[in-house]
Coordinates of C-alpha atoms in Angstrom, one line a residue:
X1 CA -18.1 -25.3 18.9
X2 CA -18.4 -25.7 15.1
X3 CA -16.4 -23.2 13.1
X4 CA -18.2 -21.0 10.6
X5 CA -17.2 -21.3 6.9
X6 CA -17.1 -19.0 3.9
X7 CA -20.7 -19.9 3.0
X8 CA -21.8 -18.7 6.4
X9 CA -20.2 -15.4 5.9
X10 CA -21.8 -15.0 2.5
X11 CA -25.2 -15.8 4.1
X12 CA -24.6 -13.3 6.8
X13 CA -23.8 -10.6 4.2
X14 CA -27.0 -11.4 2.4
X15 CA -29.0 -11.1 5.6
X16 CA -27.4 -7.8 6.4
X17 CA -28.6 -6.5 3.0
X18 CA -32.0 -8.0 3.1
X19 CA -34.5 -5.2 2.2
X20 CA -37.0 -6.2 4.8
X21 CA -35.0 -7.5 7.8
X22 CA -31.4 -6.2 7.1
X23 CA -29.3 -3.7 8.9
X24 CA -30.2 0.0 8.0
X25 CA -26.6 1.0 7.9
X26 CA -25.6 -1.8 5.6
X27 CA -28.6 -1.2 3.4
X28 CA -27.5 2.4 3.0
X29 CA -24.0 1.6 1.7
X30 CA -22.8 1.4 -1.9
X31 CA -19.5 0.7 -3.7
X32 CA -18.1 4.2 -3.1
X33 CA -19.1 4.5 0.5
X34 CA -17.3 1.3 1.4
X35 CA -14.0 2.2 -0.2
X36 CA -12.7 4.2 2.8
X37 CA -13.4 1.2 5.0
X38 CA -11.6 -1.1 2.6
X39 CA -8.5 1.1 2.6
X40 CA -8.6 1.4 6.4
X41 CA -8.9 -2.4 6.8
X42 CA -5.9 -3.0 4.4
X43 CA -3.8 -0.6 6.5
X44 CA -4.8 -2.4 9.7
X45 CA -3.6 -5.7 8.2
X46 CA -0.3 -4.0 7.3
X47 CA 0.0 -2.5 10.8
X48 CA -0.6 -5.8 12.5
X49 CA 2.1 -7.4 10.4
X50 CA 4.6 -4.6 11.0
X51 CA 4.0 -4.8 14.7
X52 CA 4.3 -8.6 14.7
X53 CA 0.8 -8.8 16.2
X54 CA -0.1 -12.2 14.8
X55 CA -2.6 -12.8 17.6
X56 CA -4.9 -10.2 16.0
X57 CA -3.9 -10.7 12.4
X58 CA -6.7 -13.3 11.7
X59 CA -9.3 -10.8 12.9
X60 CA -7.8 -8.0 10.7
X61 CA -7.7 -10.3 7.7
X62 CA -11.3 -11.2 8.4
X63 CA -12.3 -7.6 8.3
X64 CA -10.5 -7.2 5.0
X65 CA -12.2 -10.3 3.6
X66 CA -15.5 -8.9 4.6
X67 CA -14.9 -5.9 2.3
X68 CA -14.6 -8.3 -0.7
X69 CA -17.8 -10.1 0.4
X70 CA -19.6 -6.8 0.7
X71 CA -18.7 -5.7 -2.8
X72 CA -19.7 -9.1 -4.1
X73 CA -23.1 -8.8 -2.5
X74 CA -23.6 -5.4 -4.1
X75 CA -22.6 -6.9 -7.4
X76 CA -25.0 -9.9 -7.0
X77 CA -27.9 -7.6 -6.1
X78 CA -27.3 -5.6 -9.3
X79 CA -26.8 -8.7 -11.5
X80 CA -23.2 -7.6 -12.3
X81 CA -21.2 -10.4 -10.6
X82 CA -21.1 -12.4 -7.4
X83 CA -18.5 -13.9 -5.0
X84 CA -18.1 -17.0 -7.1
X85 CA -17.1 -14.9 -10.1
X86 CA -14.5 -13.1 -8.0
X87 CA -13.0 -16.4 -6.9
X88 CA -13.1 -17.8 -10.4
X89 CA -11.5 -14.7 -11.8
X90 CA -8.6 -14.6 -9.5
X91 CA -8.0 -18.3 -9.7
X92 CA -7.9 -18.2 -13.5
X93 CA -5.6 -15.1 -13.5
X94 CA -3.1 -16.8 -11.1
X95 CA -3.1 -20.0 -13.1
X96 CA -2.3 -17.9 -16.3
X97 CA 0.4 -16.0 -14.5
X98 CA 2.2 -19.0 -13.2
X99 CA 2.9 -21.2 -16.2
X100 CA 6.1 -22.4 -14.4
X101 CA 3.8 -24.0 -11.8
X102 CA 0.8 -24.9 -13.9
X103 CA 2.2 -25.4 -17.5
X104 CA -1.0 -27.0 -18.8
X105 CA -3.3 -24.6 -16.9
X106 CA -4.6 -27.4 -14.8
X107 CA -5.0 -26.4 -11.2
X108 CA -4.7 -30.0 -10.0
X109 CA -2.1 -31.1 -12.5
X110 CA 1.2 -32.7 -11.8
X111 CA 3.4 -30.7 -9.4
X112 CA 6.8 -32.4 -10.2
X113 CA 7.9 -30.0 -12.9
X114 CA 11.4 -28.6 -13.7
X115 CA 12.0 -25.3 -12.0
X116 CA 12.6 -22.2 -14.0
X117 CA 15.2 -19.6 -13.0
X118 CA 13.9 -16.5 -11.3
X119 CA 14.8 -14.1 -14.2
X120 CA 12.8 -16.2 -16.6
X121 CA 9.8 -16.4 -14.2
X122 CA 9.8 -12.6 -13.8
X123 CA 10.2 -12.0 -17.6
X124 CA 7.2 -14.3 -18.3
X125 CA 5.2 -12.6 -15.5
X126 CA 5.6 -9.2 -17.1
X127 CA 4.8 -10.6 -20.6
X128 CA 1.5 -12.0 -19.3
X129 CA 0.6 -8.9 -17.4
X130 CA 1.3 -6.9 -20.6
X131 CA -1.0 -9.2 -22.5
X132 CA -3.7 -8.7 -19.9
X133 CA -3.4 -5.0 -20.2
X134 CA -3.8 -5.2 -23.9
X135 CA -6.9 -7.4 -23.6
X136 CA -8.5 -4.7 -21.3
X137 CA -7.8 -1.8 -23.7
X138 CA -10.6 -0.7 -26.0
X139 CA -8.0 0.7 -28.4
X140 CA -4.7 -1.2 -28.1
X141 CA -2.9 1.2 -30.3
X142 CA -3.5 3.9 -27.7
X143 CA -2.6 1.7 -24.7
X144 CA -0.3 3.3 -22.2
X145 CA 2.1 1.1 -20.2
X146 CA 0.9 3.0 -17.1
X147 CA -2.9 2.5 -17.7
X148 CA -3.6 -0.1 -15.1
X149 CA -1.8 1.5 -12.1
X150 CA -4.6 2.4 -9.8
X151 CA -5.1 6.1 -9.1
X152 CA -6.4 5.3 -5.6
X153 CA -3.1 4.0 -4.4
X154 CA -1.2 6.0 -1.8
X155 CA 0.9 8.5 -3.6
X156 CA 4.3 7.1 -2.6
X157 CA 3.3 3.6 -3.7
X158 CA 1.8 4.8 -7.0
X159 CA 5.0 6.8 -7.7
X160 CA 7.1 3.7 -7.2
X161 CA 4.8 1.7 -9.5
X162 CA 4.9 4.3 -12.2
X163 CA 8.7 4.4 -12.0
X164 CA 9.1 0.7 -12.0
X165 CA 6.8 0.3 -15.0
X166 CA 8.7 3.0 -17.0
X167 CA 12.0 1.3 -16.0
X168 CA 10.8 -1.9 -17.8
X169 CA 11.3 -0.1 -21.1
X170 CA 14.5 1.5 -20.2
X171 CA 13.2 4.9 -19.0
X172 CA 15.3 4.9 -15.8
X173 CA 18.6 6.0 -14.3
X174 CA 21.3 3.3 -14.4
X175 CA 22.3 3.5 -10.7
X176 CA 21.5 5.3 -7.4
X177 CA 24.1 8.0 -7.6
X178 CA 22.6 9.9 -10.6
X179 CA 19.3 9.9 -8.7
X180 CA 21.1 11.6 -5.8
X181 CA 22.3 14.3 -8.2
X182 CA 18.7 14.7 -9.4
X183 CA 17.5 14.9 -5.8
X184 CA 19.9 17.8 -5.2
X185 CA 18.7 19.5 -8.4
X186 CA 15.1 19.2 -7.3
X187 CA 16.0 20.6 -3.9
X188 CA 17.7 23.6 -5.5
X189 CA 14.5 24.2 -7.5
X190 CA 12.5 24.1 -4.3
X191 CA 14.8 26.8 -2.9
X192 CA 14.3 28.9 -6.1
X193 CA 10.5 28.6 -5.8
X194 CA 10.7 29.7 -2.2
X195 CA 12.7 32.7 -3.2
X196 CA 10.0 33.6 -5.7
X197 CA 7.3 33.2 -3.1
X198 CA 4.9 31.5 -5.5
X199 CA 3.0 28.9 -3.4
X200 CA 1.8 26.9 -6.4
X201 CA 5.3 26.7 -7.8
X202 CA 6.6 25.6 -4.4
X203 CA 4.0 22.9 -4.2
X204 CA 5.0 21.6 -7.7
X205 CA 8.7 21.6 -6.9
X206 CA 8.1 19.8 -3.5
X207 CA 6.1 17.2 -5.4
X208 CA 9.0 16.7 -7.8
X209 CA 11.4 16.4 -4.9
X210 CA 9.2 13.7 -3.3
X211 CA 8.9 11.9 -6.6
X212 CA 12.7 11.7 -7.0
X213 CA 13.0 10.6 -3.4
X214 CA 10.8 7.7 -4.2
X215 CA 12.9 6.9 -7.2
X216 CA 16.0 6.8 -4.9
X217 CA 14.2 4.4 -2.5
X218 CA 13.4 2.2 -5.5
X219 CA 17.0 2.1 -6.7
X220 CA 18.1 1.2 -3.2
X221 CA 15.5 -1.5 -3.0
X222 CA 13.5 0.2 -0.3
X223 CA 9.7 0.1 -0.3
X224 CA 8.9 3.9 0.2
X225 CA 5.5 3.5 1.8
X226 CA 6.9 1.1 4.4
X227 CA 10.0 3.3 4.9
X228 CA 7.8 6.3 5.6
X229 CA 5.5 4.4 7.9
X230 CA 8.6 3.3 9.9
X231 CA 9.9 6.9 9.9
X232 CA 6.4 8.1 11.2
X233 CA 6.6 5.5 14.0
X234 CA 10.2 6.6 14.9
X235 CA 9.0 10.2 15.1
X236 CA 6.1 9.2 17.3
X237 CA 8.4 7.3 19.7
X238 CA 10.9 10.2 20.0
X239 CA 8.2 12.9 20.3
X240 CA 6.5 10.8 23.1
X241 CA 9.8 10.5 24.8
X242 CA 10.1 14.3 24.9
X243 CA 6.5 14.6 26.2
X244 CA 7.2 12.1 29.0
X245 CA 10.5 13.8 29.9
X246 CA 8.9 17.2 30.2
X247 CA 6.0 15.8 32.1
X248 CA 8.4 14.2 34.6
X249 CA 9.9 17.7 35.1
X250 CA 6.5 19.4 35.3
X251 CA 7.4 21.5 32.2
X252 CA 5.2 22.4 29.2
X253 CA 6.6 21.9 25.7
X254 CA 5.3 25.4 24.7
X255 CA 7.6 26.9 27.4
X256 CA 10.7 25.3 26.1
X257 CA 13.1 26.6 23.5
X258 CA 13.8 24.8 20.3
X259 CA 17.3 24.1 21.6
X260 CA 16.0 22.4 24.7
X261 CA 13.6 20.3 22.7
X262 CA 16.3 19.4 20.3
X263 CA 18.5 18.2 23.2
X264 CA 15.7 16.0 24.4
X265 CA 15.3 14.7 20.8
X266 CA 19.0 13.8 20.8
X267 CA 18.5 12.0 24.2
X268 CA 15.7 10.0 22.7
X269 CA 17.9 9.0 19.8
X270 CA 20.7 7.9 22.1
X271 CA 18.3 5.8 24.2
X272 CA 17.1 4.1 21.1
X273 CA 20.6 3.2 20.1
X274 CA 21.9 2.2 23.6
X275 CA 18.7 1.2 25.4
X276 CA 17.5 2.6 28.7
X277 CA 20.2 3.1 31.4
X278 CA 20.3 0.4 34.1
X279 CA 20.7 1.0 37.9

């Protein structure tokens, strides 16, 4: 059976959006209505990778690719842009951002070039991105270093990007230990807000605490979004262990004391460390 190609997917998308014979659901969509699906598909790609589910990864990547095709079809219908422009734009950007691989900007140029060291590559990468940000700015003199960090990013990821960008110009702690001190300071301020009983102040201080926790993760070279996803998965495993243990004893969680549940939690932790008992 012949495999479908990218052109077939673009044709399929155009058919789905055909005003006379297309799909009613697809015809009703616009840029904004598709965004939640795009985010969901991106997370499903990440989830498949984290679980090592490479059998399903091509399907998840296809779902994500379809989102790009969808936006491109909307752009083509409105005369704004099409898929070819999307491909052209990203190819040109990556050529520009990799002068150490394409020094003359020729995609098919010679590949036998001297290798630059990693620090020089990173430095040039940031210079090029800064130039691109300046090109986008209507008033370069008012350009902020943080302007192009998307607001739609998950809050933890956006916090890390904001901090990383500020660190490029020296606005950063020199090491992890001062960040720990700041974390304790923010925790004390949460306690003070709790004592005041002002919910808005509490929320503000909790936000500050989370922001500093992200900074600590960055200093320790931990990606905070991935770390929290892993913590969520660990919580799920241990909570489900408690549920199964109680079910085996015909007990309800609501009837247990916190001490009993905590003991089962400890048992779940031990089993994770040691593995299930044999015999």
